[in-house]
Amino acid sequence: MEKSMTGKCSHQLWLVILILFVLCLILFSFDYSIMMGANNEVPFSVKQLNPLIIVENQTNSATNQSFTDQSLGTYSDIDPCLGRYIYVHDLPSRFNHDLLKSCRSLTRGTNSNMCPYMANLGIGPEIENSQGVLSSKNWFSTNQFLLEVIFHNKMKRYECLTNDSSLASAIFVPFYAGLDISQYLWNPNISVRDSSGKDLLKWLTERPEWKRMWGRDHFFVAGRISWDFRRKTDESSDWGTKFRFLPESKNMTMLSVEASSWNNDYAIPYPTNFHPLKDSEVLEWQRRVRSQNRSYLFTFAGAPRPDLNNSIRGVAIEQCRAARACKFIDCNVTNGNKCDDPVSVMRVFKSSVFCLQPPGDSYTRRSIFDSILAGCIPVFFHPGTAYAQYLWHLPRNGTKYSVYIPVKDVKLWKGNVEEILLGISKDKELAMREELIELIPRIVYANPRSKFEIFGDAFDVAVDGVLERVESLRRLIREGRDPSVGFADGDDYKYTFSQWERFE
């Protein structure tokens, strides 16, 4: 009797233990499912971005791109073009394409027409016989005034274009401002000179894109110096147009081969004759420049400016001609203008240690970039020739890649260029040349039919500069500040010597 009671209790005890075990297992499973709920249900998708960033910075393409990470099996919406999309205005053809059709009415600054230079999307006819001076291919007879055409054709292949202007980070205006004004620069009728610019601004301000930031996200490119668009008076004897002094134009950023002293102008490199298709062609040219023998201590390519009494150019020519170690290339039109032949210029530049770059009609010269391309160390006499200009493309420390001989007053300057250059050590020379060689990719414009994979060319550097400028304005707006403050102000000290004394 006692045994049967004991057995019955034992069975009941095991049953209770079993029930308790099952209940614990159920409770544990329920608790575990709660803990894992965040992974099974996604209340905030991985694809969701910061709403402020979407409104302020997301700039689309005609095809917003997403991609799947195959290795992780996850889906991501990280757009490689986020913050880099550009919308291009479809301007009436009179502001760009019609000018190309009228190339015979456009001057190069001389009495020749521009038609031959329109070939190959604006980079000109290919140089067929370089006489062993240039690399095997992709050298062209490129006109220095065609930057706006080259830039536009490169923009057409920019990887982050958008057809939706509301999503763009910046707005490109493909106005061929330099070609347009070249038709009328010598026209005494200022109304004719100013007409195209005024018509363009009227067209732009009627577009919805303008009203988003009142044009401060708009930019355009000019193949002439910015001073050609800054006529201060309405006197017919004054040079250029007043386009950049019109209120609406002040709200845009202009990229030109030479900037003014106003904050809404930025300088980008003159086009050279080298337009490589691939990174490998740049690397090949860099190797050639690095191993080049240089028989001349210094050289100067240019023409006299007898009407410029206070110019260092005349002194540079005089000292070059007097020095056995210097080679002078006469660019005077009456003497055949050897500077029009890229092969002749590059032959001498490649054979020279230093290339003199005195100001001429304006501060800057295309020759600056020809000399960099040839590994010929530029010698500057005024900060406005490069140091105050190409802030996106050249090092802030000018002594890394150039020699600076400040000449504040030609009449008082008693220096000797040859003696100064002979005083530079070989180690310093080699270091400056190596810096130049490293700069080559960012001062050339790759062939408009292609794009570098490793390097960023002059176009890429300029676009990045514009995008950063516009984004800085958006930051001001987000902070509740006025983006117009300082945007188009003048800087009277930009080209004074005092700011660049550290380079002396």
XYZ file of C-alpha atoms in Angstrom:
504
model
C 0.000 0.000 0.000
C 2.805 2.330 0.923
C 4.690 1.413 -2.250
C 1.764 2.181 -4.529
C 1.323 5.607 -2.941
C 5.002 6.320 -3.406
C 4.882 5.337 -7.070
C 1.815 7.471 -7.702
C 3.484 10.522 -6.147
C 6.602 9.901 -8.177
C 4.587 9.882 -11.422
C 2.805 13.092 -10.451
C 6.096 14.785 -9.604
C 7.567 13.939 -12.977
C 4.392 15.181 -14.672
C 4.646 18.533 -12.818
C 8.313 18.823 -13.779
C 7.472 18.091 -17.403
C 4.685 20.703 -17.450
C 6.946 23.304 -15.846
C 9.656 22.564 -18.421
C 7.219 23.020 -21.287
C 5.921 26.294 -19.816
C 9.473 27.603 -19.398
C 10.304 26.661 -22.973
C 7.216 28.517 -24.251
C 8.000 31.592 -22.184
C 11.624 31.585 -23.340
C 10.597 31.296 -26.981
C 8.119 34.150 -26.617
C 10.701 36.373 -24.977
C 13.262 35.541 -27.642
C 10.840 36.467 -30.426
C 10.311 39.867 -28.814
C 14.041 40.459 -28.633
C 14.463 39.538 -32.279
C 11.524 41.614 -33.460
C 13.767 44.532 -34.480
C 15.445 42.261 -36.981
C 12.297 40.669 -38.324
C 10.304 43.887 -38.655
C 12.061 46.991 -39.990
C 10.173 50.105 -38.906
C 12.917 52.360 -40.446
C 14.212 50.975 -43.711
C 17.934 50.859 -44.406
C 17.090 52.838 -47.530
C 15.739 55.799 -45.569
C 18.038 58.822 -45.525
C 18.121 61.928 -43.413
C 15.163 64.014 -44.702
C 17.232 67.216 -44.529
C 19.909 65.670 -46.713
C 17.301 64.522 -49.207
C 15.835 68.004 -49.517
C 19.090 69.917 -49.488
C 21.660 67.661 -51.129
C 20.120 64.803 -53.061
C 20.775 65.415 -56.695
C 19.486 62.888 -59.048
C 20.326 61.628 -62.356
C 17.998 60.861 -65.098
C 18.308 57.378 -63.618
C 18.750 57.208 -59.849
C 20.999 54.221 -59.243
C 20.873 51.594 -56.519
C 22.980 48.519 -56.161
C 22.964 45.163 -54.364
C 25.955 43.989 -52.356
C 26.199 40.436 -53.631
C 28.652 39.320 -50.959
C 26.350 40.322 -48.090
C 23.051 39.830 -49.847
C 21.840 43.236 -48.697
C 20.215 46.061 -50.648
C 21.641 49.555 -50.525
C 20.642 52.927 -51.936
C 24.020 54.629 -51.605
C 24.155 56.764 -54.739
C 27.727 57.452 -55.928
C 26.492 60.729 -57.446
C 24.778 62.002 -54.302
C 25.595 65.691 -53.970
C 27.275 65.793 -57.398
C 24.396 65.953 -59.872
C 24.327 68.797 -62.368
C 21.458 70.048 -64.469
C 22.347 71.638 -67.820
C 20.082 74.346 -69.196
C 18.875 73.745 -72.746
C 19.562 77.253 -73.991
C 18.277 78.699 -77.251
C 20.873 77.852 -79.897
C 21.769 81.508 -80.486
C 23.702 81.418 -77.203
C 25.996 78.540 -78.179
C 25.591 76.272 -81.221
C 24.744 79.047 -83.676
C 28.032 80.725 -82.785
C 29.917 77.649 -83.978
C 28.092 77.798 -87.285
C 29.209 81.427 -87.617
C 32.852 80.628 -86.881
C 34.120 82.875 -89.686
C 32.839 85.914 -87.835
C 34.712 84.934 -84.684
C 38.270 86.162 -84.289
C 41.179 84.712 -82.412
C 42.269 88.156 -81.379
C 43.869 88.503 -84.800
C 42.420 88.624 -88.306
C 42.037 84.825 -88.650
C 38.760 82.934 -88.274
C 38.159 80.206 -85.731
C 36.649 77.555 -88.009
C 39.645 75.157 -88.156
C 39.772 75.011 -84.376
C 36.180 73.796 -83.995
C 37.207 70.274 -85.044
C 37.117 67.348 -82.610
C 34.577 68.889 -80.217
C 36.571 72.077 -79.831
C 40.079 70.711 -79.244
C 41.060 71.378 -82.855
C 42.760 69.327 -85.575
C 45.068 66.543 -84.449
C 48.803 67.121 -84.870
C 49.908 64.464 -87.331
C 53.664 65.004 -87.368
C 55.162 65.898 -83.997
C 58.733 65.215 -85.148
C 59.331 63.074 -82.090
C 58.724 65.987 -79.716
C 55.269 64.942 -78.509
C 53.907 61.563 -77.518
C 52.460 59.409 -80.266
C 48.871 60.674 -80.255
C 46.200 62.914 -78.735
C 47.998 66.201 -79.322
C 45.916 68.838 -81.065
C 46.157 72.416 -82.331
C 43.895 73.772 -79.613
C 42.891 77.408 -79.525
C 43.147 79.072 -76.124
C 39.777 80.823 -76.539
C 37.727 77.638 -76.981
C 37.569 76.530 -73.361
C 33.805 77.088 -73.141
C 33.209 74.718 -76.082
C 35.570 72.070 -74.686
C 34.007 72.340 -71.231
C 30.479 72.034 -72.605
C 31.346 68.925 -74.611
C 32.962 67.352 -71.577
C 29.907 68.228 -69.493
C 27.755 66.250 -71.927
C 29.624 63.126 -70.795
C 29.661 64.001 -67.101
C 28.593 60.913 -65.167
C 26.217 62.727 -62.797
C 23.887 64.679 -65.094
C 20.212 64.946 -64.241
C 17.109 65.821 -66.202
C 15.333 66.834 -62.979
C 16.536 70.293 -62.014
C 14.881 70.107 -58.596
C 17.383 67.464 -57.577
C 20.528 69.088 -58.947
C 23.360 70.371 -56.779
C 24.400 72.919 -59.397
C 23.038 74.334 -62.652
C 25.319 74.680 -65.681
C 24.598 77.453 -68.199
C 26.282 76.524 -71.540
C 26.568 80.118 -72.749
C 29.568 80.652 -75.041
C 30.211 84.070 -73.569
C 33.717 84.466 -74.958
C 32.806 83.516 -78.514
C 29.766 85.753 -78.385
C 31.672 88.846 -77.301
C 34.529 88.168 -79.731
C 32.138 89.219 -82.502
C 31.651 92.658 -80.986
C 34.713 93.562 -78.903
C 35.786 96.218 -81.382
C 32.245 97.438 -82.051
C 31.784 101.002 -80.757
C 28.070 100.369 -80.172
C 27.865 99.232 -76.534
C 24.200 98.241 -76.929
C 25.226 95.654 -79.497
C 28.016 94.405 -77.230
C 25.663 94.001 -74.267
C 22.605 92.606 -76.056
C 23.308 88.858 -75.900
C 24.150 88.925 -72.195
C 20.984 90.821 -71.349
C 18.857 88.451 -73.435
C 20.418 85.430 -71.735
C 19.708 86.783 -68.266
C 16.108 87.517 -69.209
C 15.716 83.910 -70.372
C 17.342 82.489 -67.231
C 15.378 84.551 -64.724
C 12.108 83.356 -66.232
C 13.027 79.721 -65.578
C 11.857 77.974 -62.374
C 15.438 76.836 -61.692
C 16.502 80.428 -61.115
C 14.081 81.050 -58.281
C 15.394 78.224 -56.105
C 18.556 80.103 -55.118
C 18.127 83.187 -57.324
C 20.915 81.968 -59.567
C 23.562 81.328 -56.913
C 23.686 77.654 -57.855
C 24.237 78.598 -61.538
C 27.643 78.686 -63.207
C 29.052 79.192 -66.695
C 32.445 79.065 -68.410
C 34.186 81.748 -70.473
C 37.148 81.158 -72.736
C 38.303 84.767 -72.370
C 39.599 86.669 -69.360
C 36.936 87.899 -66.974
C 37.887 91.537 -67.521
C 36.318 91.302 -70.992
C 32.925 91.112 -69.245
C 33.440 93.911 -66.716
C 33.120 97.225 -68.541
C 32.542 99.778 -65.808
C 31.147 102.647 -67.867
C 28.919 103.146 -70.864
C 31.622 104.943 -72.786
C 32.120 103.329 -76.183
C 35.881 103.644 -75.763
C 35.824 101.307 -72.754
C 36.672 97.666 -73.431
C 34.285 94.711 -73.285
C 30.743 94.201 -72.075
C 29.151 94.968 -68.722
C 27.673 91.463 -68.427
C 29.248 90.698 -65.047
C 28.038 93.972 -63.554
C 24.374 93.249 -64.359
C 22.470 92.411 -61.143
C 21.349 88.935 -62.250
C 24.785 87.995 -63.547
C 26.324 88.873 -60.180
C 24.406 85.946 -58.683
C 26.153 83.427 -60.941
C 29.660 82.001 -60.697
C 31.889 82.396 -63.728
C 34.816 80.098 -64.498
C 37.282 81.706 -66.885
C 40.915 81.426 -67.916
C 41.657 84.505 -65.798
C 39.550 85.648 -62.872
C 38.876 89.202 -61.814
C 39.190 90.507 -58.264
C 35.495 89.805 -57.585
C 34.512 86.786 -55.483
C 32.103 85.332 -58.035
C 34.886 84.740 -60.592
C 37.162 81.684 -60.500
C 40.127 80.947 -62.742
C 40.575 77.518 -64.339
C 43.440 76.455 -66.644
C 43.786 77.521 -70.240
C 43.451 74.511 -72.556
C 46.789 73.060 -73.649
C 47.419 70.985 -76.783
C 47.450 67.662 -74.922
C 44.066 65.915 -74.596
C 44.750 62.310 -73.585
C 42.124 59.615 -73.856
C 43.427 57.401 -71.057
C 45.351 57.553 -67.795
C 48.121 55.480 -69.373
C 48.816 58.271 -71.875
C 49.294 60.723 -69.022
C 51.659 58.330 -67.256
C 53.622 57.833 -70.470
C 54.016 61.592 -70.936
C 55.043 62.068 -67.302
C 57.810 59.493 -67.785
C 59.063 61.300 -70.886
C 59.112 64.666 -69.151
C 60.908 63.237 -66.123
C 63.750 61.781 -68.225
C 64.114 64.785 -70.559
C 67.552 66.379 -70.996
C 67.434 70.179 -70.645
C 70.095 72.184 -72.441
C 68.734 75.702 -71.768
C 68.739 77.284 -68.323
C 65.678 79.368 -69.150
C 63.439 80.374 -72.035
C 60.773 82.896 -72.890
C 58.018 82.590 -75.475
C 56.213 85.836 -76.161
C 56.008 89.083 -78.067
C 57.112 92.548 -76.955
C 54.530 94.953 -75.538
C 56.068 98.353 -76.366
C 52.881 100.147 -75.346
C 53.179 98.752 -71.800
C 55.809 101.019 -70.289
C 55.724 99.492 -66.812
C 55.760 95.853 -67.889
C 58.483 93.391 -66.916
C 57.983 91.671 -70.274
C 60.372 93.964 -72.101
C 63.043 93.370 -69.447
C 62.518 89.614 -69.681
C 63.003 89.654 -73.456
C 66.060 91.886 -73.178
C 67.733 89.703 -70.543
C 66.857 86.490 -72.373
C 68.380 87.735 -75.613
C 71.517 88.816 -73.765
C 72.032 85.443 -72.040
C 73.646 82.512 -73.848
C 71.756 80.153 -71.526
C 68.348 81.472 -72.642
C 66.212 80.608 -75.669
C 63.770 83.254 -76.940
C 60.719 82.250 -79.005
C 59.401 85.321 -80.792
C 55.601 85.338 -80.876
C 55.390 88.521 -82.887
C 52.877 88.039 -85.708
C 55.051 89.991 -88.144
C 57.849 87.493 -87.579
C 55.704 84.456 -88.325
C 54.528 83.846 -84.751
C 56.355 80.620 -83.929
C 54.173 80.328 -80.809
C 51.347 79.163 -83.066
C 53.255 75.913 -83.646
C 52.772 73.595 -80.632
C 55.670 71.386 -81.708
C 58.141 74.295 -81.794
C 57.021 75.589 -78.399
C 57.086 72.197 -76.681
C 60.480 71.352 -78.167
C 62.037 74.396 -76.496
C 60.045 74.122 -73.240
C 61.028 70.465 -72.835
C 64.665 71.473 -73.290
C 64.543 74.267 -70.681
C 64.881 74.194 -66.917
C 62.907 77.408 -66.309
C 60.227 79.227 -68.352
C 59.694 82.962 -67.787
C 56.044 83.990 -67.354
C 55.836 87.802 -67.186
C 52.379 89.396 -67.505
C 51.385 90.791 -70.887
C 48.063 92.308 -71.885
C 46.638 90.742 -68.722
C 47.994 88.921 -65.689
C 47.810 85.330 -66.957
C 49.184 83.402 -69.924
C 48.382 80.083 -71.555
C 52.146 79.540 -71.547
C 51.935 78.805 -67.792
C 50.237 75.493 -68.511
C 52.382 74.692 -71.531
C 55.432 75.021 -69.309
C 53.932 72.827 -66.573
C 53.086 70.245 -69.207
C 56.704 70.297 -70.404
C 58.162 70.103 -66.901
C 59.663 73.589 -67.365
C 59.569 75.385 -63.996
C 57.555 78.628 -64.369
C 59.108 81.876 -63.189
C 56.506 84.436 -62.049
C 56.991 88.149 -61.550
C 53.498 89.056 -60.294
C 51.158 87.136 -57.940
C 48.217 87.730 -60.288
C 49.776 85.499 -62.940
C 49.086 82.271 -61.019
C 49.130 82.447 -57.212
C 45.956 84.530 -56.899
C 44.282 82.763 -59.806
C 44.140 78.971 -60.052
C 43.239 78.219 -56.456
C 41.561 74.898 -57.245
C 44.219 73.536 -59.581
C 47.612 74.679 -58.281
C 49.228 74.280 -54.841
C 48.641 77.090 -52.369
C 52.384 77.188 -51.714
C 53.738 78.640 -54.940
C 57.350 77.884 -54.069
C 56.653 74.151 -54.408
C 56.372 74.334 -58.187
C 57.641 77.762 -59.302
C 60.159 80.561 -58.841
C 58.842 83.935 -57.704
C 60.750 87.115 -58.571
C 58.461 89.967 -57.473
C 58.894 93.080 -59.570
C 56.800 95.805 -57.997
C 58.341 98.584 -60.070
C 60.167 97.798 -63.306
C 61.954 101.140 -63.296
C 63.460 100.415 -59.886
C 64.175 96.712 -60.374
C 67.861 95.996 -60.929
C 67.764 92.206 -60.686
C 69.272 89.743 -63.128
C 67.107 86.738 -63.974
C 70.019 84.526 -65.028
C 71.917 85.110 -61.785
C 68.831 84.399 -59.691
C 68.126 81.121 -61.495
C 71.757 79.998 -61.319
C 71.514 80.391 -57.548
C 68.814 77.707 -57.240
C 70.225 74.364 -56.075
C 69.890 71.209 -58.155
C 67.927 69.495 -55.377
C 65.428 72.364 -55.290
C 65.127 72.276 -59.069
C 64.417 68.537 -59.115
C 61.836 68.869 -56.332
C 59.981 71.641 -58.187
C 60.002 69.657 -61.429
C 58.617 66.587 -59.709
C 55.817 68.725 -58.296
C 55.062 69.965 -61.833
C 54.969 66.435 -63.194
C 52.459 65.444 -60.519
C 50.303 68.448 -61.475
C 50.013 67.476 -65.155
C 46.789 65.389 -64.889
C 44.861 68.181 -63.169
C 45.852 70.957 -65.581
C 45.012 69.139 -68.849
C 41.520 68.600 -70.254
C 41.055 64.971 -71.208
C 39.655 64.322 -74.669
C 35.915 65.168 -74.558
C 35.189 61.699 -75.922
C 36.674 60.039 -72.846
C 37.239 60.270 -69.104
C 40.156 59.316 -66.894
C 39.662 56.404 -64.515
C 42.470 57.146 -62.051
C 43.172 60.847 -62.386
C 40.886 63.852 -62.156
C 41.536 66.270 -65.027
C 41.114 70.058 -65.085
C 37.398 69.665 -65.815
C 36.860 67.344 -62.823
C 38.730 69.675 -60.476
C 36.649 72.647 -61.659
C 33.334 70.812 -61.237
C 34.293 69.720 -57.728
C 35.162 73.330 -56.916
C 31.762 74.563 -58.089
C 29.874 71.868 -56.176
C 31.771 72.698 -52.999
C 31.050 76.407 -53.476
C 27.307 75.857 -53.924
C 27.145 73.465 -50.986
C 28.814 76.086 -48.774
C 26.015 78.483 -49.739
C 23.415 75.880 -48.792
C 25.079 75.478 -45.408
C 24.700 79.211 -44.860
C 21.009 78.967 -45.710
C 20.534 76.043 -43.289
C 22.209 78.133 -40.589
C 19.802 80.985 -41.281
C 22.450 83.233 -42.786
C 22.297 85.338 -45.946
C 24.172 83.610 -48.839
C 24.434 86.884 -50.762
C 26.814 88.414 -48.225
C 30.242 88.504 -49.831
C 29.150 86.378 -52.802
C 29.915 89.020 -55.447
C 32.064 91.401 -53.439
C 35.273 92.813 -54.836
C 38.646 92.075 -53.265
C 40.882 95.057 -53.912
C 43.888 93.327 -52.327
C 43.672 90.054 -54.246
C 46.461 90.923 -56.671
C 48.641 93.088 -54.448
C 52.186 91.967 -53.713
C 51.811 92.222 -49.930
C 49.690 89.078 -49.650
C 52.361 86.974 -51.378
C 55.503 88.175 -49.631
C 55.903 84.738 -48.056
C 56.881 83.426 -51.492
C 59.737 85.920 -51.953
